PDB file of C-alpha atoms in Angstrom:
ATOM      1  CA  UNK A   1     -32.094   7.303  -6.756  1.00  0.00           C
ATOM      2  CA  UNK A   2     -29.887   7.746  -9.843  1.00  0.00           C
ATOM      3  CA  UNK A   3     -28.647  11.034  -8.135  1.00  0.00           C
ATOM      4  CA  UNK A   4     -27.317   9.192  -5.226  1.00  0.00           C
ATOM      5  CA  UNK A   5     -25.588   6.441  -7.310  1.00  0.00           C
ATOM      6  CA  UNK A   6     -23.927   9.154  -9.311  1.00  0.00           C
ATOM      7  CA  UNK A   7     -22.737  10.998  -6.206  1.00  0.00           C
ATOM      8  CA  UNK A   8     -21.558   7.852  -4.397  1.00  0.00           C
ATOM      9  CA  UNK A   9     -19.456   7.033  -7.741  1.00  0.00           C
ATOM     10  CA  UNK A  10     -17.837  10.433  -7.523  1.00  0.00           C
ATOM     11  CA  UNK A  11     -17.258  10.339  -3.916  1.00  0.00           C
ATOM     12  CA  UNK A  12     -15.707   6.814  -4.250  1.00  0.00           C
ATOM     13  CA  UNK A  13     -13.457   7.998  -7.100  1.00  0.00           C
ATOM     14  CA  UNK A  14     -12.269  11.008  -5.349  1.00  0.00           C
ATOM     15  CA  UNK A  15     -11.428   8.768  -2.245  1.00  0.00           C
ATOM     16  CA  UNK A  16      -9.610   6.281  -4.423  1.00  0.00           C
ATOM     17  CA  UNK A  17      -7.482   8.942  -6.212  1.00  0.00           C
ATOM     18  CA  UNK A  18      -6.776  10.317  -2.880  1.00  0.00           C
ATOM     19  CA  UNK A  19      -5.484   7.343  -1.427  1.00  0.00           C
ATOM     20  CA  UNK A  20      -3.377   6.661  -4.791  1.00  0.00           C
ATOM     21  CA  UNK A  21      -1.905  10.208  -4.691  1.00  0.00           C
ATOM     22  CA  UNK A  22      -1.119   9.788  -0.800  1.00  0.00           C
ATOM     23  CA  UNK A  23       0.522   6.502  -1.550  1.00  0.00           C
ATOM     24  CA  UNK A  24       2.781   7.656  -4.252  1.00  0.00           C
ATOM     25  CA  UNK A  25       3.590  11.226  -2.851  1.00  0.00           C
ATOM     26  CA  UNK A  26       7.094  11.988  -2.268  1.00  0.00           C
ATOM     27  CA  UNK A  27       6.793  12.075   1.348  1.00  0.00           C
ATOM     28  CA  UNK A  28       5.934   8.376   1.420  1.00  0.00           C
ATOM     29  CA  UNK A  29       9.058   7.244  -0.584  1.00  0.00           C
ATOM     30  CA  UNK A  30      11.221   6.452   2.258  1.00  0.00           C
ATOM     31  CA  UNK A  31       8.445   4.412   3.882  1.00  0.00           C
ATOM     32  CA  UNK A  32       7.660   2.572   0.726  1.00  0.00           C
ATOM     33  CA  UNK A  33      11.311   1.590   0.250  1.00  0.00           C
ATOM     34  CA  UNK A  34      11.454   0.237   3.799  1.00  0.00           C
ATOM     35  CA  UNK A  35       8.232  -1.649   3.376  1.00  0.00           C
ATOM     36  CA  UNK A  36       9.452  -3.085  -0.149  1.00  0.00           C
ATOM     37  CA  UNK A  37      12.838  -4.369   1.669  1.00  0.00           C
ATOM     38  CA  UNK A  38      10.909  -6.202   4.479  1.00  0.00           C
ATOM     39  CA  UNK A  39      10.748  -9.604   2.931  1.00  0.00           C
ATOM     40  CA  UNK A  40      14.404  -9.679   2.218  1.00  0.00           C
ATOM     41  CA  UNK A  41      15.292  -8.578   5.724  1.00  0.00           C
ATOM     42  CA  UNK A  42      13.842 -11.864   7.421  1.00  0.00           C
ATOM     43  CA  UNK A  43      15.817 -14.811   8.024  1.00  0.00           C
ATOM     44  CA  UNK A  44      15.656 -17.597   5.471  1.00  0.00           C
ATOM     45  CA  UNK A  45      13.510 -20.559   6.125  1.00  0.00           C
ATOM     46  CA  UNK A  46      16.493 -23.067   5.501  1.00  0.00           C
ATOM     47  CA  UNK A  47      18.598 -21.392   8.077  1.00  0.00           C
ATOM     48  CA  UNK A  48      15.895 -21.597  10.839  1.00  0.00           C
ATOM     49  CA  UNK A  49      15.199 -25.316   9.934  1.00  0.00           C
ATOM     50  CA  UNK A  50      18.812 -26.137  10.353  1.00  0.00           C
ATOM     51  CA  UNK A  51      18.674 -24.489  13.929  1.00  0.00           C
ATOM     52  CA  UNK A  52      15.780 -26.663  15.041  1.00  0.00           C
TER      53      UNK A  52
END
């Protein structure tokens, strides 16, 4: 049982570091910049309240 716990820990860590590597890779930089700018591209709530 301890062997399975250790194996699952190693697999989980490998998956975690794989996701972190993928998210911070150079190929994702443009998509990350676009996602970071999304909240600023929405109309302000005050403007929509004035229209209604």
